[in-house]
CSV table of C-alpha atoms and ligand atoms in Angstrom, one decimal:
chain,number,residue,atom,x,y,z
A,19,UNK,CA,100.0,104.8,-116.1
A,20,UNK,CA,97.8,107.1,-114.0
A,21,UNK,CA,94.2,107.4,-115.3
A,22,UNK,CA,93.1,111.0,-115.4
A,23,UNK,CA,90.7,111.8,-112.5
A,24,UNK,CA,92.0,108.8,-110.5
A,25,UNK,CA,94.9,110.4,-108.6
A,26,UNK,CA,96.0,108.4,-105.6
A,27,UNK,CA,94.7,111.1,-103.1
A,28,UNK,CA,91.2,110.7,-104.7
A,29,UNK,CA,91.5,107.0,-104.4
A,30,UNK,CA,92.5,107.1,-100.8
A,31,UNK,CA,89.5,109.3,-100.1
A,32,UNK,CA,87.0,107.3,-102.1
A,33,UNK,CA,88.4,103.9,-101.0
A,34,UNK,CA,87.8,102.5,-104.5
A,35,UNK,CA,90.2,99.6,-105.3
A,36,UNK,CA,88.7,98.7,-108.7
A,37,UNK,CA,86.5,100.6,-111.1
A,38,UNK,CA,84.9,98.6,-113.8
A,39,UNK,CA,83.8,101.0,-116.5
A,40,UNK,CA,81.3,100.2,-119.3
A,41,UNK,CA,82.6,96.7,-119.9
A,42,UNK,CA,81.2,94.7,-122.8
A,43,UNK,CA,82.3,91.3,-123.9
A,44,UNK,CA,81.1,89.7,-127.0
A,45,UNK,CA,81.8,86.1,-128.2
A,46,UNK,CA,80.8,86.4,-131.9
A,47,UNK,CA,77.1,87.4,-131.8
A,48,UNK,CA,76.7,86.6,-128.1
A,49,UNK,CA,76.9,89.5,-125.7
A,50,UNK,CA,78.2,87.8,-122.5
A,51,UNK,CA,78.6,91.2,-120.7
A,52,UNK,CA,76.7,94.3,-121.8
A,53,UNK,CA,78.0,97.7,-120.7
A,54,UNK,CA,78.6,96.6,-117.1
A,55,UNK,CA,79.9,99.2,-114.6
A,56,UNK,CA,80.5,99.1,-110.9
A,57,UNK,CA,83.1,100.0,-108.3
A,58,UNK,CA,84.7,97.8,-105.7
A,59,UNK,CA,85.5,99.4,-102.3
A,60,UNK,CA,88.7,98.5,-100.5
A,61,UNK,CA,88.1,95.9,-97.8
A,62,UNK,CA,84.6,94.8,-98.8
A,63,UNK,CA,83.3,91.5,-99.8
A,64,UNK,CA,81.3,92.1,-103.0
A,65,UNK,CA,79.1,89.3,-104.2
A,66,UNK,CA,78.4,88.9,-107.9
A,67,UNK,CA,75.4,86.7,-108.4
A,68,UNK,CA,73.3,85.6,-111.3
A,69,UNK,CA,71.8,82.6,-113.0
A,70,UNK,CA,73.7,80.2,-115.2
A,71,UNK,CA,75.3,82.0,-118.2
A,72,UNK,CA,74.8,85.4,-116.7
A,73,UNK,CA,78.4,86.4,-117.4
A,74,UNK,CA,79.9,86.0,-113.9
A,75,UNK,CA,83.0,83.9,-114.9
A,76,UNK,CA,83.5,86.1,-118.0
A,77,UNK,CA,83.7,89.1,-115.7
A,78,UNK,CA,86.2,87.4,-113.4
A,79,UNK,CA,88.2,86.4,-116.5
A,80,UNK,CA,88.2,90.1,-117.6
A,81,UNK,CA,89.3,91.3,-114.2
A,82,UNK,CA,92.1,88.8,-113.9
A,83,UNK,CA,93.1,89.5,-117.5
A,84,UNK,CA,92.5,86.1,-119.1
A,85,UNK,CA,90.0,87.8,-121.4
A,86,UNK,CA,90.1,91.2,-123.0
A,87,UNK,CA,86.9,93.2,-122.9
A,88,UNK,CA,85.4,94.1,-126.3
A,89,UNK,CA,84.8,97.5,-125.0
A,90,UNK,CA,85.2,99.4,-121.6
A,91,UNK,CA,88.0,99.8,-119.1
A,92,UNK,CA,89.3,98.6,-115.8
A,93,UNK,CA,91.0,100.9,-113.3
A,94,UNK,CA,92.8,99.1,-110.4
A,95,UNK,CA,94.3,101.2,-107.7
A,96,UNK,CA,94.4,104.3,-110.0
A,97,UNK,CA,96.0,102.4,-112.9
A,98,UNK,CA,94.3,101.5,-116.2
A,99,UNK,CA,94.9,97.7,-116.3
A,100,UNK,CA,92.7,97.0,-119.4
A,101,UNK,CA,95.8,96.1,-121.5
A,102,UNK,CA,97.9,94.6,-118.7
A,103,UNK,CA,98.7,90.9,-118.9
A,104,UNK,CA,97.3,88.4,-116.3
A,105,UNK,CA,100.7,87.6,-114.8
A,106,UNK,CA,101.4,91.3,-114.3
A,107,UNK,CA,98.0,91.8,-112.7
A,108,UNK,CA,98.8,89.0,-110.3
A,109,UNK,CA,102.0,90.8,-109.3
A,110,UNK,CA,100.0,93.9,-108.8
A,111,UNK,CA,97.8,92.0,-106.3
A,112,UNK,CA,94.9,90.5,-108.2
A,113,UNK,CA,94.5,86.8,-107.6
A,114,UNK,CA,91.7,84.4,-108.5
A,115,UNK,CA,90.4,80.9,-108.0
A,116,UNK,CA,88.9,78.8,-110.8
A,117,UNK,CA,85.3,77.5,-110.9
A,118,UNK,CA,86.7,74.2,-112.0
A,119,UNK,CA,89.8,74.0,-109.7
A,120,UNK,CA,93.2,73.8,-111.4
A,121,UNK,CA,95.3,71.5,-109.3
A,122,UNK,CA,97.7,68.9,-110.5
A,123,UNK,CA,96.7,65.3,-109.9
A,124,UNK,CA,100.2,63.9,-109.6
A,125,UNK,CA,101.5,66.6,-107.3
A,126,UNK,CA,101.1,66.6,-103.5
A,127,UNK,CA,98.9,69.5,-102.2
A,128,UNK,CA,102.0,71.2,-100.7
A,129,UNK,CA,103.7,71.3,-104.1
A,130,UNK,CA,100.6,72.7,-106.0
A,131,UNK,CA,100.8,75.6,-103.6
A,132,UNK,CA,104.6,75.8,-103.6
A,133,UNK,CA,104.9,76.2,-107.3
A,134,UNK,CA,103.4,79.7,-107.5
A,135,UNK,CA,105.6,80.7,-104.5
A,136,UNK,CA,108.9,79.7,-106.0
A,137,UNK,CA,109.1,82.7,-108.3
A,138,UNK,CA,109.2,84.9,-105.3
A,139,UNK,CA,111.0,82.8,-102.7
A,140,UNK,CA,113.6,81.3,-105.1
A,141,UNK,CA,114.0,78.2,-103.0
A,142,UNK,CA,111.8,75.1,-103.1
A,143,UNK,CA,112.3,74.4,-99.4
A,144,UNK,CA,111.2,77.9,-98.4
A,145,UNK,CA,108.3,77.7,-100.9
A,146,UNK,CA,107.2,74.3,-99.3
A,147,UNK,CA,107.5,75.8,-95.8
A,148,UNK,CA,105.3,78.8,-96.7
A,149,UNK,CA,102.9,76.4,-98.6
A,150,UNK,CA,102.4,74.3,-95.5
A,151,UNK,CA,101.6,77.5,-93.6
A,152,UNK,CA,99.1,78.6,-96.2
A,153,UNK,CA,97.4,75.2,-96.3
A,154,UNK,CA,97.1,75.3,-92.5
A,155,UNK,CA,95.7,78.8,-92.8
A,156,UNK,CA,92.9,77.6,-95.1
A,157,UNK,CA,92.1,74.5,-92.8
A,158,UNK,CA,93.7,71.9,-95.2
A,159,UNK,CA,94.6,69.1,-93.0
A,160,UNK,CA,97.0,66.9,-94.9
A,161,UNK,CA,99.5,68.9,-97.0
A,162,UNK,CA,101.1,65.7,-98.4
A,163,UNK,CA,97.9,64.4,-99.9
A,164,UNK,CA,98.1,63.6,-103.6
A,165,UNK,CA,96.1,65.9,-105.9
A,166,UNK,CA,94.1,63.0,-107.3
A,167,UNK,CA,92.9,61.9,-103.8
A,168,UNK,CA,91.4,65.3,-102.9
A,169,UNK,CA,87.8,65.7,-101.9
A,170,UNK,CA,85.8,68.6,-103.6
A,171,UNK,CA,86.1,70.6,-100.3
A,172,UNK,CA,89.8,70.0,-100.2
A,173,UNK,CA,90.2,71.2,-103.8
A,174,UNK,CA,88.4,74.4,-103.0
A,175,UNK,CA,90.6,75.1,-100.0
A,176,UNK,CA,93.7,74.3,-102.1
A,177,UNK,CA,92.6,76.7,-104.7
A,178,UNK,CA,92.3,79.4,-102.1
A,179,UNK,CA,95.7,78.6,-100.6
A,180,UNK,CA,97.2,78.9,-104.2
A,181,UNK,CA,95.5,82.3,-104.7
A,182,UNK,CA,96.7,83.5,-101.2
A,183,UNK,CA,100.2,82.5,-102.1
A,184,UNK,CA,100.2,85.6,-104.3
A,185,UNK,CA,99.4,87.8,-101.3
A,186,UNK,CA,96.5,89.4,-103.0
A,187,UNK,CA,94.9,92.7,-102.3
A,188,UNK,CA,92.0,91.7,-104.5
A,189,UNK,CA,90.9,88.1,-104.4
A,190,UNK,CA,88.4,86.8,-106.9
A,191,UNK,CA,86.6,83.7,-105.9
A,192,UNK,CA,84.6,81.9,-108.6
A,193,UNK,CA,81.8,79.8,-107.0
A,194,UNK,CA,83.9,78.5,-104.1
A,195,UNK,CA,80.8,76.9,-102.5
A,196,UNK,CA,79.6,74.9,-105.5
A,197,UNK,CA,79.1,71.3,-104.7
A,198,UNK,CA,80.0,71.6,-101.0
A,199,UNK,CA,77.9,70.2,-98.2
A,200,UNK,CA,76.1,72.7,-95.9
A,201,UNK,CA,78.6,72.2,-93.0
A,202,UNK,CA,81.5,72.8,-95.5
A,203,UNK,CA,79.8,75.9,-96.8
A,204,UNK,CA,79.6,77.3,-93.3
A,205,UNK,CA,83.3,76.7,-92.7
A,206,UNK,CA,84.1,78.3,-96.1
A,207,UNK,CA,82.1,81.4,-95.2
A,208,UNK,CA,84.1,81.7,-92.0
A,209,UNK,CA,87.4,81.4,-93.9
A,210,UNK,CA,86.4,84.1,-96.5
A,211,UNK,CA,85.4,86.5,-93.7
A,212,UNK,CA,88.7,85.8,-91.9
A,213,UNK,CA,90.7,86.4,-95.1
A,214,UNK,CA,88.9,89.8,-95.7
A,215,UNK,CA,89.3,90.8,-92.2
A,216,UNK,CA,92.7,89.6,-91.1
A,217,UNK,CA,94.6,90.0,-94.4
A,218,UNK,CA,92.7,93.2,-95.2
A,219,UNK,CA,91.9,91.6,-98.6
A,220,UNK,CA,89.2,92.9,-100.8
A,221,UNK,CA,87.1,89.9,-102.1
A,222,UNK,CA,84.9,89.6,-105.1
A,223,UNK,CA,82.8,86.5,-104.5
A,224,UNK,CA,81.0,84.9,-107.5
A,225,UNK,CA,78.0,82.8,-106.5
A,226,UNK,CA,75.0,81.3,-108.1
A,227,UNK,CA,72.6,81.4,-105.2
A,228,UNK,CA,72.4,84.6,-103.1
A,229,UNK,CA,71.5,82.8,-99.9
A,230,UNK,CA,75.1,81.4,-99.7
A,231,UNK,CA,76.5,84.9,-99.6
A,232,UNK,CA,73.7,86.9,-97.8
A,233,UNK,CA,75.4,86.9,-94.4
A,234,UNK,CA,79.0,87.5,-95.5
A,235,UNK,CA,78.9,90.1,-98.3
A,236,UNK,CA,78.7,93.7,-97.8
A,237,UNK,CA,77.1,94.4,-101.2
A,238,UNK,CA,75.8,92.4,-104.1
A,239,UNK,CA,75.6,92.9,-107.8
A,240,UNK,CA,73.2,90.8,-109.9
A,241,UNK,CA,73.9,89.9,-113.5
A,242,UNK,CA,71.4,88.4,-115.9
A,243,UNK,CA,72.1,87.7,-119.6
A,244,UNK,CA,75.2,89.9,-119.3
A,245,UNK,CA,73.3,92.9,-117.9
A,246,UNK,CA,73.7,94.3,-114.4
A,247,UNK,CA,70.1,94.3,-113.2
A,248,UNK,CA,70.6,95.2,-109.5
A,249,UNK,CA,73.2,96.4,-107.0
A,250,UNK,CA,72.8,97.1,-103.3
A,251,UNK,CA,72.8,95.4,-99.9
A,252,UNK,CA,72.0,91.7,-99.9
A,253,UNK,CA,68.5,92.5,-98.5
A,254,UNK,CA,67.8,95.1,-101.2
A,255,UNK,CA,68.9,92.8,-103.9
A,256,UNK,CA,66.8,89.7,-102.9
A,257,UNK,CA,63.7,91.8,-102.6
A,258,UNK,CA,64.3,93.5,-106.1
A,259,UNK,CA,61.5,92.5,-108.5
A,260,UNK,CA,63.9,92.2,-111.4
A,261,UNK,CA,66.1,89.8,-109.5
A,262,UNK,CA,63.0,87.7,-108.5
A,263,UNK,CA,62.0,87.6,-112.1
A,264,UNK,CA,65.4,86.6,-113.3
A,265,UNK,CA,65.5,83.7,-110.9
A,266,UNK,CA,61.9,82.7,-111.6
A,267,UNK,CA,61.7,79.0,-111.6
A,268,UNK,CA,64.9,78.7,-109.5
A,269,UNK,CA,65.9,79.7,-106.0
A,270,UNK,CA,67.4,83.2,-105.4
B,312,ATP,N1,85.0,81.4,-124.5
B,312,ATP,C1,83.7,81.5,-124.8
B,312,ATP,N2,83.3,81.4,-126.1
B,312,ATP,C2,82.0,81.6,-126.4
B,312,ATP,N3,81.0,81.8,-125.5
B,312,ATP,C3,81.4,81.9,-124.2
B,312,ATP,C4,82.8,81.8,-123.8
B,312,ATP,N4,82.8,81.8,-122.4
B,312,ATP,C5,81.5,82.1,-122.1
B,312,ATP,N5,80.7,82.1,-123.1
B,312,ATP,C6,79.2,82.3,-123.1
B,312,ATP,O1,79.0,83.6,-122.4
B,312,ATP,C7,77.9,83.5,-121.5
B,312,ATP,C8,78.4,83.8,-120.1
B,312,ATP,O2,79.1,82.7,-119.6
B,312,ATP,P1,79.8,82.7,-118.2
B,312,ATP,O3,80.6,81.5,-118.1
B,312,ATP,O4,80.5,84.0,-117.9
B,312,ATP,O5,78.5,82.6,-117.2
B,312,ATP,P2,78.4,82.4,-115.7
B,312,ATP,O6,77.5,83.4,-115.1
B,312,ATP,O7,79.7,82.2,-115.1
B,312,ATP,O8,77.5,81.0,-115.7
B,312,ATP,P3,77.7,79.7,-114.6
B,312,ATP,O9,76.8,80.1,-113.4
B,312,ATP,O10,77.1,78.6,-115.4
B,312,ATP,O11,79.1,79.5,-114.2
B,312,ATP,C9,77.3,82.1,-121.7
B,312,ATP,O12,76.3,82.1,-122.7
B,312,ATP,C10,78.5,81.3,-122.3
B,312,ATP,O13,78.0,80.2,-123.0
B,313,MG,MG1,80.6,80.7,-114.1
């Protein structure tokens, strides 16, 4: 389904991969997202930051299709995906990681990555081969490690490898740096930059603290209590008085 005004020539010219239009999400009385609109440009790393409960994960859930918005629409590559199911969106090139990683404790890392690959490759051996390649790609050293023995940093890398298995055009990362040590965060930043550059993947990076994303994102959007309160370069956003107020009492 082509959305009027979003013909593919226009899209190519404008370079917009995702258009989030007036999205509202209510959970009963609680307005988790209030009329949020923004565009994502192809190839960029867009950071979405905001304090706890700002609506960041809700937004990722709406883009990946796990949640339906109460109001508003999503246009991905010229197609209205608002009513399209998550698995179909994944096939269209939208992949995500989870804030609390979903990996299976009784599976070896290689098999956690191989599972999403089997639907495409139709052979477990081929899926495992590709899974090992992907784990190497994200700097995961022992593909045969059991899920239950993984460190937090390994869980995060495994999550990214699982998302890359879908060969995404739009990769949604939900707080990939949370809980990592400073040296692990630096490595992760390098990996995200590499993925954006080498695979030509557009990245939406959710983060609590803007300082983690300052040097890798092209633009940042700030959410607070479900409202978009700022949008711009990382420098513009950190010096915005509304953003400073939203983070008052905590670090930006
Ligand atoms: N399934 C749900 N049912 C009811 N309320 C929800 C649900 N999911 C989220 N909320 C509420 O919506 C608001 C936004 O939550 P969300 O998880 O999107 O915030 P967040 O910005 O990701 O926060 P954090 O930084 O803590 O991960 C919160 O007040 C939260 O309690
Ligand atoms: Mg969250």
